[in-house]
PDB file of C-alpha atoms and ligand atoms in Angstrom:
ATOM      1  CA  UNK A   1    -107.218  -5.593 166.889  1.00  0.00           C
ATOM      2  CA  UNK A   2    -104.238  -5.055 164.877  1.00  0.00           C
ATOM      3  CA  UNK A   3    -102.150  -2.144 164.658  1.00  0.00           C
ATOM      4  CA  UNK A   4    -102.791  -0.501 161.346  1.00  0.00           C
ATOM      5  CA  UNK A   5     -99.755  -0.956 158.823  1.00  0.00           C
ATOM      6  CA  UNK A   6     -97.934   1.426 157.377  1.00  0.00           C
ATOM      7  CA  UNK A   7     -98.324   2.909 153.790  1.00  0.00           C
ATOM      8  CA  UNK A   8     -95.020   3.446 151.632  1.00  0.00           C
ATOM      9  CA  UNK A   9     -94.843   4.412 147.884  1.00  0.00           C
ATOM     10  CA  UNK A  10     -91.720   5.023 145.712  1.00  0.00           C
ATOM     11  CA  UNK A  11     -91.673   7.225 142.838  1.00  0.00           C
ATOM     12  CA  UNK A  12     -89.308   8.729 140.629  1.00  0.00           C
ATOM     13  CA  UNK A  13     -88.545   8.794 136.611  1.00  0.00           C
ATOM     14  CA  UNK A  14     -88.184   5.130 134.861  1.00  0.00           C
ATOM     15  CA  UNK A  15     -84.717   4.136 135.139  1.00  0.00           C
ATOM     16  CA  UNK A  16     -84.384   5.837 138.717  1.00  0.00           C
ATOM     17  CA  UNK A  17     -83.759   2.526 140.398  1.00  0.00           C
ATOM     18  CA  UNK A  18     -87.136   2.104 142.275  1.00  0.00           C
ATOM     19  CA  UNK A  19     -87.531  -0.986 141.429  1.00  0.00           C
ATOM     20  CA  UNK A  20     -83.684  -1.935 142.891  1.00  0.00           C
ATOM     21  CA  UNK A  21     -84.679  -0.147 145.601  1.00  0.00           C
ATOM     22  CA  UNK A  22     -88.431  -1.883 146.592  1.00  0.00           C
ATOM     23  CA  UNK A  23     -87.399  -5.213 146.511  1.00  0.00           C
ATOM     24  CA  UNK A  24     -84.531  -4.406 149.294  1.00  0.00           C
ATOM     25  CA  UNK A  25     -86.909  -2.575 151.320  1.00  0.00           C
ATOM     26  CA  UNK A  26     -89.395  -5.370 150.864  1.00  0.00           C
ATOM     27  CA  UNK A  27     -86.750  -7.525 152.253  1.00  0.00           C
ATOM     28  CA  UNK A  28     -85.748  -5.273 154.960  1.00  0.00           C
ATOM     29  CA  UNK A  29     -89.200  -4.721 156.020  1.00  0.00           C
ATOM     30  CA  UNK A  30     -90.348  -8.415 156.180  1.00  0.00           C
ATOM     31  CA  UNK A  31     -86.840  -9.092 158.543  1.00  0.00           C
ATOM     32  CA  UNK A  32     -87.593  -6.853 160.980  1.00  0.00           C
ATOM     33  CA  UNK A  33     -91.146  -9.430 160.788  1.00  0.00           C
ATOM     34  CA  UNK A  34     -93.320  -6.638 159.607  1.00  0.00           C
ATOM     35  CA  UNK A  35     -96.237  -8.580 157.152  1.00  0.00           C
ATOM     36  CA  UNK A  36     -95.605  -6.873 153.769  1.00  0.00           C
ATOM     37  CA  UNK A  37     -97.795  -6.378 150.884  1.00  0.00           C
ATOM     38  CA  UNK A  38     -96.004  -5.505 147.656  1.00  0.00           C
ATOM     39  CA  UNK A  39     -98.339  -3.830 145.183  1.00  0.00           C
ATOM     40  CA  UNK A  40     -97.811  -1.621 141.941  1.00  0.00           C
ATOM     41  CA  UNK A  41     -99.808   1.151 139.819  1.00  0.00           C
ATOM     42  CA  UNK A  42    -101.406   1.376 137.436  1.00  0.00           C
ATOM     43  CA  UNK A  43    -102.136  -2.530 138.390  1.00  0.00           C
ATOM     44  CA  UNK A  44    -102.494  -4.560 141.272  1.00  0.00           C
ATOM     45  CA  UNK A  45    -106.120  -5.778 140.706  1.00  0.00           C
ATOM     46  CA  UNK A  46    -107.386  -7.769 137.671  1.00  0.00           C
ATOM     47  CA  UNK A  47    -109.500  -4.456 136.667  1.00  0.00           C
ATOM     48  CA  UNK A  48    -105.932  -2.324 137.265  1.00  0.00           C
ATOM     49  CA  UNK A  49    -103.905  -5.084 135.498  1.00  0.00           C
ATOM     50  CA  UNK A  50    -106.404  -4.769 132.546  1.00  0.00           C
ATOM     51  CA  UNK A  51    -106.258  -0.775 132.563  1.00  0.00           C
ATOM     52  CA  UNK A  52    -102.193  -0.957 132.797  1.00  0.00           C
ATOM     53  CA  UNK A  53    -102.105  -3.164 129.825  1.00  0.00           C
ATOM     54  CA  UNK A  54    -104.260   0.107 127.727  1.00  0.00           C
ATOM     55  CA  UNK A  55    -102.560   2.787 129.776  1.00  0.00           C
ATOM     56  CA  UNK A  56     -99.223   1.285 128.882  1.00  0.00           C
ATOM     57  CA  UNK A  57     -99.880   0.753 125.415  1.00  0.00           C
ATOM     58  CA  UNK A  58    -102.984   2.723 123.231  1.00  0.00           C
ATOM     59  CA  UNK A  59    -102.516   6.639 122.387  1.00  0.00           C
ATOM     60  CA  UNK A  60    -105.554   8.433 124.297  1.00  0.00           C
ATOM     61  CA  UNK A  61    -106.604  11.793 125.192  1.00  0.00           C
ATOM     62  CA  UNK A  62    -104.159  12.976 128.355  1.00  0.00           C
ATOM     63  CA  UNK A  63    -107.473  13.480 130.697  1.00  0.00           C
ATOM     64  CA  UNK A  64    -108.540   9.714 129.976  1.00  0.00           C
ATOM     65  CA  UNK A  65    -105.223   8.764 130.729  1.00  0.00           C
ATOM     66  CA  UNK A  66    -105.592  10.874 133.834  1.00  0.00           C
ATOM     67  CA  UNK A  67    -109.229   9.188 134.323  1.00  0.00           C
ATOM     68  CA  UNK A  68    -108.364   5.936 133.822  1.00  0.00           C
ATOM     69  CA  UNK A  69    -104.992   5.932 136.509  1.00  0.00           C
ATOM     70  CA  UNK A  70    -107.329   6.706 139.349  1.00  0.00           C
ATOM     71  CA  UNK A  71    -109.835   4.448 138.119  1.00  0.00           C
ATOM     72  CA  UNK A  72    -107.281   1.918 138.740  1.00  0.00           C
ATOM     73  CA  UNK A  73    -106.328   3.532 141.585  1.00  0.00           C
ATOM     74  CA  UNK A  74    -109.392   3.336 142.960  1.00  0.00           C
ATOM     75  CA  UNK A  75    -109.847  -0.434 142.287  1.00  0.00           C
ATOM     76  CA  UNK A  76    -106.579  -0.722 144.191  1.00  0.00           C
ATOM     77  CA  UNK A  77    -107.520   1.273 146.995  1.00  0.00           C
ATOM     78  CA  UNK A  78    -110.475  -1.106 147.607  1.00  0.00           C
ATOM     79  CA  UNK A  79    -109.484  -4.280 147.310  1.00  0.00           C
ATOM     80  CA  UNK A  80    -106.019  -4.429 147.967  1.00  0.00           C
ATOM     81  CA  UNK A  81    -104.204  -1.161 150.104  1.00  0.00           C
ATOM     82  CA  UNK A  82    -107.041  -0.558 152.406  1.00  0.00           C
ATOM     83  CA  UNK A  83    -107.712  -3.978 153.327  1.00  0.00           C
ATOM     84  CA  UNK A  84    -104.101  -4.767 154.033  1.00  0.00           C
ATOM     85  CA  UNK A  85    -103.540  -1.693 156.023  1.00  0.00           C
ATOM     86  CA  UNK A  86    -106.311  -2.409 158.384  1.00  0.00           C
ATOM     87  CA  UNK A  87    -105.334  -6.138 158.846  1.00  0.00           C
ATOM     88  CA  UNK A  88    -102.053  -4.267 160.336  1.00  0.00           C
ATOM     89  CA  UNK A  89     -99.592  -5.438 156.878  1.00  0.00           C
ATOM     90  CA  UNK A  90     -97.286  -2.590 155.475  1.00  0.00           C
ATOM     91  CA  UNK A  91     -98.265  -1.933 151.618  1.00  0.00           C
ATOM     92  CA  UNK A  92     -95.327  -1.109 149.808  1.00  0.00           C
ATOM     93  CA  UNK A  93     -96.077   0.301 146.329  1.00  0.00           C
ATOM     94  CA  UNK A  94     -94.572   1.060 143.472  1.00  0.00           C
ATOM     95  CA  UNK A  95     -95.700   4.631 142.197  1.00  0.00           C
ATOM     96  CA  UNK A  96     -99.288   6.271 143.426  1.00  0.00           C
ATOM     97  CA  UNK A  97    -101.058   9.506 142.972  1.00  0.00           C
ATOM     98  CA  UNK A  98     -97.884  11.595 143.049  1.00  0.00           C
ATOM     99  CA  UNK A  99     -96.755   9.649 139.665  1.00  0.00           C
ATOM    100  CA  UNK A 100    -100.110  11.066 138.243  1.00  0.00           C
ATOM    101  CA  UNK A 101     -99.077  14.600 139.411  1.00  0.00           C
ATOM    102  CA  UNK A 102     -95.654  13.833 137.763  1.00  0.00           C
ATOM    103  CA  UNK A 103     -96.671  12.431 134.220  1.00  0.00           C
ATOM    104  CA  UNK A 104     -99.984  13.438 133.581  1.00  0.00           C
ATOM    105  CA  UNK A 105     -99.484  16.707 135.504  1.00  0.00           C
ATOM    106  CA  UNK A 106     -96.238  17.586 134.466  1.00  0.00           C
ATOM    107  CA  UNK A 107     -95.623  15.514 131.676  1.00  0.00           C
ATOM    108  CA  UNK A 108     -99.515  15.804 129.568  1.00  0.00           C
ATOM    109  CA  UNK A 109     -99.879  19.371 131.124  1.00  0.00           C
ATOM    110  CA  UNK A 110    -103.252  18.534 133.044  1.00  0.00           C
ATOM    111  CA  UNK A 111    -103.252  21.178 135.798  1.00  0.00           C
ATOM    112  CA  UNK A 112    -102.778  20.108 139.554  1.00  0.00           C
ATOM    113  CA  UNK A 113    -105.855  21.382 140.264  1.00  0.00           C
ATOM    114  CA  UNK A 114    -108.287  19.225 137.872  1.00  0.00           C
ATOM    115  CA  UNK A 115    -105.692  16.089 139.684  1.00  0.00           C
ATOM    116  CA  UNK A 116    -106.682  17.565 143.351  1.00  0.00           C
ATOM    117  CA  UNK A 117    -109.873  16.792 142.550  1.00  0.00           C
ATOM    118  CA  UNK A 118    -109.330  13.267 141.603  1.00  0.00           C
ATOM    119  CA  UNK A 119    -106.913  12.879 144.202  1.00  0.00           C
ATOM    120  CA  UNK A 120    -109.924  14.197 146.791  1.00  0.00           C
ATOM    121  CA  UNK A 121    -112.365  11.923 145.626  1.00  0.00           C
ATOM    122  CA  UNK A 122    -110.323   8.817 145.207  1.00  0.00           C
ATOM    123  CA  UNK A 123    -108.480   9.030 148.311  1.00  0.00           C
ATOM    124  CA  UNK A 124    -109.253  12.362 150.147  1.00  0.00           C
ATOM    125  CA  UNK A 125    -109.065  10.256 153.742  1.00  0.00           C
ATOM    126  CA  UNK A 126    -105.991   8.722 152.962  1.00  0.00           C
ATOM    127  CA  UNK A 127    -101.639   9.542 151.876  1.00  0.00           C
ATOM    128  CA  UNK A 128     -99.081   7.250 151.846  1.00  0.00           C
ATOM    129  CA  UNK A 129     -97.146   7.453 155.825  1.00  0.00           C
ATOM    130  CA  UNK A 130     -94.019   8.015 153.635  1.00  0.00           C
ATOM    131  CA  UNK A 131     -92.878   9.013 149.662  1.00  0.00           C
ATOM    132  CA  UNK A 132     -89.620   7.823 148.902  1.00  0.00           C
ATOM    133  CA  UNK A 133     -88.769   9.741 145.854  1.00  0.00           C
ATOM    134  CA  UNK A 134     -85.595   8.737 143.608  1.00  0.00           C
ATOM    135  CA  UNK A 135     -84.390  11.445 141.806  1.00  0.00           C
ATOM    136  CA  UNK A 136     -81.799  11.326 138.962  1.00  0.00           C
ATOM    137  CA  UNK A 137     -81.507  13.862 136.058  1.00  0.00           C
ATOM    138  CA  UNK A 138     -83.483  12.925 133.055  1.00  0.00           C
ATOM    139  CA  UNK A 139     -80.252  12.552 131.019  1.00  0.00           C
ATOM    140  CA  UNK A 140     -79.318   9.982 133.636  1.00  0.00           C
ATOM    141  CA  UNK A 141     -82.645   7.863 133.510  1.00  0.00           C
ATOM    142  CA  UNK A 142     -82.635   7.872 129.818  1.00  0.00           C
ATOM    143  CA  UNK A 143     -79.412   6.046 129.516  1.00  0.00           C
ATOM    144  CA  UNK A 144     -80.341   3.885 131.992  1.00  0.00           C
ATOM    145  CA  UNK A 145     -83.209   2.778 130.130  1.00  0.00           C
ATOM    146  CA  UNK A 146     -81.517   2.271 126.873  1.00  0.00           C
ATOM    147  CA  UNK A 147     -78.869   0.329 128.228  1.00  0.00           C
ATOM    148  CA  UNK A 148     -81.625  -2.156 129.861  1.00  0.00           C
ATOM    149  CA  UNK A 149     -82.377  -2.773 126.330  1.00  0.00           C
ATOM    150  CA  UNK A 150     -85.777  -4.188 127.264  1.00  0.00           C
ATOM    151  CA  UNK A 151     -89.235  -2.864 124.917  1.00  0.00           C
ATOM    152  CA  UNK A 152     -90.388   0.303 126.238  1.00  0.00           C
ATOM    153  CA  UNK A 153     -93.779   1.413 126.861  1.00  0.00           C
ATOM    154  CA  UNK A 154     -95.813   4.696 125.913  1.00  0.00           C
ATOM    155  CA  UNK A 155     -94.881   6.727 128.556  1.00  0.00           C
ATOM    156  CA  UNK A 156     -90.880   5.814 128.598  1.00  0.00           C
ATOM    157  CA  UNK A 157     -90.640   5.995 124.538  1.00  0.00           C
ATOM    158  CA  UNK A 158     -91.581  10.158 124.995  1.00  0.00           C
ATOM    159  CA  UNK A 159     -89.048  12.302 124.175  1.00  0.00           C
ATOM    160  CA  UNK A 160     -86.538  13.998 127.152  1.00  0.00           C
ATOM    161  CA  UNK A 161     -88.028  17.250 127.407  1.00  0.00           C
ATOM    162  CA  UNK A 162     -91.353  15.109 128.702  1.00  0.00           C
ATOM    163  CA  UNK A 163     -89.063  13.299 131.653  1.00  0.00           C
ATOM    164  CA  UNK A 164     -87.418  16.780 132.305  1.00  0.00           C
ATOM    165  CA  UNK A 165     -91.126  18.036 132.935  1.00  0.00           C
ATOM    166  CA  UNK A 166     -92.071  14.790 135.031  1.00  0.00           C
ATOM    167  CA  UNK A 167     -89.212  15.211 137.301  1.00  0.00           C
ATOM    168  CA  UNK A 168     -90.367  18.775 137.810  1.00  0.00           C
ATOM    169  CA  UNK A 169     -93.492  18.095 138.959  1.00  0.00           C
ATOM    170  CA  UNK A 170     -92.030  15.280 141.469  1.00  0.00           C
ATOM    171  CA  UNK A 171     -90.112  18.127 143.113  1.00  0.00           C
ATOM    172  CA  UNK A 172     -92.690  20.365 143.384  1.00  0.00           C
ATOM    173  CA  UNK A 173     -94.749  17.194 144.762  1.00  0.00           C
ATOM    174  CA  UNK A 174     -92.055  17.080 147.136  1.00  0.00           C
ATOM    175  CA  UNK A 175     -91.505  20.740 147.977  1.00  0.00           C
ATOM    176  CA  UNK A 176     -95.825  20.757 148.454  1.00  0.00           C
ATOM    177  CA  UNK A 177     -95.413  17.813 150.593  1.00  0.00           C
ATOM    178  CA  UNK A 178     -91.937  17.773 152.742  1.00  0.00           C
ATOM    179  CA  UNK A 179     -93.286  16.101 155.746  1.00  0.00           C
ATOM    180  CA  UNK A 180     -94.450  12.842 153.703  1.00  0.00           C
ATOM    181  CA  UNK A 181     -91.773  13.225 150.629  1.00  0.00           C
ATOM    182  CA  UNK A 182     -88.299  12.426 151.009  1.00  0.00           C
ATOM    183  CA  UNK A 183     -86.051  13.003 148.517  1.00  0.00           C
ATOM    184  CA  UNK A 184     -83.010  10.633 147.809  1.00  0.00           C
ATOM    185  CA  UNK A 185     -80.503  10.956 145.238  1.00  0.00           C
ATOM    186  CA  UNK A 186     -81.083   8.361 142.996  1.00  0.00           C
ATOM    187  CA  UNK A 187     -77.232   8.749 141.351  1.00  0.00           C
ATOM    188  CA  UNK A 188     -75.522   7.381 144.351  1.00  0.00           C
ATOM    189  CA  UNK A 189     -74.584   4.223 144.771  1.00  0.00           C
ATOM    190  CA  UNK A 190     -77.130   1.238 145.908  1.00  0.00           C
ATOM    191  CA  UNK A 191     -75.286   0.745 149.206  1.00  0.00           C
ATOM    192  CA  UNK A 192     -75.451   4.365 149.559  1.00  0.00           C
ATOM    193  CA  UNK A 193     -79.191   4.585 149.386  1.00  0.00           C
ATOM    194  CA  UNK A 194     -79.970   1.291 151.043  1.00  0.00           C
ATOM    195  CA  UNK A 195     -78.199   3.056 154.234  1.00  0.00           C
ATOM    196  CA  UNK A 196     -80.233   6.300 153.980  1.00  0.00           C
ATOM    197  CA  UNK A 197     -83.078   3.924 153.779  1.00  0.00           C
ATOM    198  CA  UNK A 198     -82.568   2.177 156.874  1.00  0.00           C
ATOM    199  CA  UNK A 199     -82.957   5.724 158.960  1.00  0.00           C
ATOM    200  CA  UNK A 200     -85.320   7.097 157.295  1.00  0.00           C
ATOM    201  CA  UNK A 201     -87.372   3.519 157.895  1.00  0.00           C
ATOM    202  CA  UNK A 202     -86.462   3.644 161.468  1.00  0.00           C
ATOM    203  CA  UNK A 203     -88.485   6.746 161.991  1.00  0.00           C
ATOM    204  CA  UNK A 204     -91.809   6.066 160.024  1.00  0.00           C
TER     205      UNK A 204
HETATM  206  P1  TYD B 301     -93.967   1.370 136.230  1.00  0.00           P
HETATM  207  O1  TYD B 301     -94.435   0.037 136.648  1.00  0.00           O
HETATM  208  O2  TYD B 301     -92.684   2.177 136.909  1.00  0.00           O
HETATM  209  O3  TYD B 301     -92.740   0.985 135.100  1.00  0.00           O
HETATM  210  P2  TYD B 301     -92.329  -0.470 134.694  1.00  0.00           P
HETATM  211  O4  TYD B 301     -93.019  -1.513 134.572  1.00  0.00           O
HETATM  212  O5  TYD B 301     -91.651  -0.306 132.945  1.00  0.00           O
HETATM  213  O6  TYD B 301     -91.050  -0.231 135.735  1.00  0.00           O
HETATM  214  O7  TYD B 301     -94.744   2.725 135.683  1.00  0.00           O
HETATM  215  C1  TYD B 301     -95.533   2.122 134.369  1.00  0.00           C
HETATM  216  C2  TYD B 301     -95.632   3.532 133.347  1.00  0.00           C
HETATM  217  O8  TYD B 301     -96.671   4.156 134.188  1.00  0.00           O
HETATM  218  C3  TYD B 301     -94.831   4.091 134.115  1.00  0.00           C
HETATM  219  O9  TYD B 301     -93.888   5.127 132.993  1.00  0.00           O
HETATM  220  C4  TYD B 301     -95.349   6.095 134.358  1.00  0.00           C
HETATM  221  C5  TYD B 301     -96.786   5.761 134.435  1.00  0.00           C
HETATM  222  N1  TYD B 301     -97.833   6.483 135.314  1.00  0.00           N
HETATM  223  C6  TYD B 301     -98.538   7.032 135.141  1.00  0.00           C
HETATM  224  O10 TYD B 301     -98.262   7.956 134.089  1.00  0.00           O
HETATM  225  N2  TYD B 301     -99.312   8.103 135.697  1.00  0.00           N
HETATM  226  C7  TYD B 301     -99.386   7.425 136.961  1.00  0.00           C
HETATM  227  O11 TYD B 301    -100.348   7.804 138.009  1.00  0.00           O
HETATM  228  C8  TYD B 301     -98.786   5.988 137.383  1.00  0.00           C
HETATM  229  C9  TYD B 301     -98.824   5.129 138.492  1.00  0.00           C
HETATM  230  C10 TYD B 301     -97.992   5.515 136.506  1.00  0.00           C
END
């Protein structure tokens, strides 16, 4: 029997540098001989990608948004994440439930207590083995998004105080889960962060 794989999630504001570090991390783990499944939320399955299109572009009630995020997640767990982990692969996922606490909780104002009910329903038995939280002040994240010059989705278009609340909620989750969530200062150079990631990954 294969040993169960590890589940690693990456979190942070849009513009915090998550995608750059995700690509490097996946390569790094593959070079170390791990089988790696790369995933993202919302999305990762046909149903999840359809929900992603709706979530990123259609205005809706905040609770509908939270429920659809967790619906996409339920599908992703059943079809991709859990089978991969059981087969011994490592799963590296761009966002997971901490993003729902940050965006729907902090950003939209849904009480954490309600989100905890959905979390317990959808994955009571599973938490990531490690979560990397790339933290940057919301002003830095906004500036980076603007210099990228691409079309912004519904979340990215939100005002700066939305992103400030998202950041604060992420930091609160990190305080509540100090063993699992590792906070990285996203203002450092890419090379500095990679050095820290190597050390962190060796201890998973
Ligand atoms: P992401 O894939 O990081 O965006 P991009 O493709 O632009 O890099 O995430 C898409 C958006 O979804 C992001 O702005 C945050 C939002 N989101 C939530 O609001 N709640 C969630 O639970 C998740 C997973 C994402």
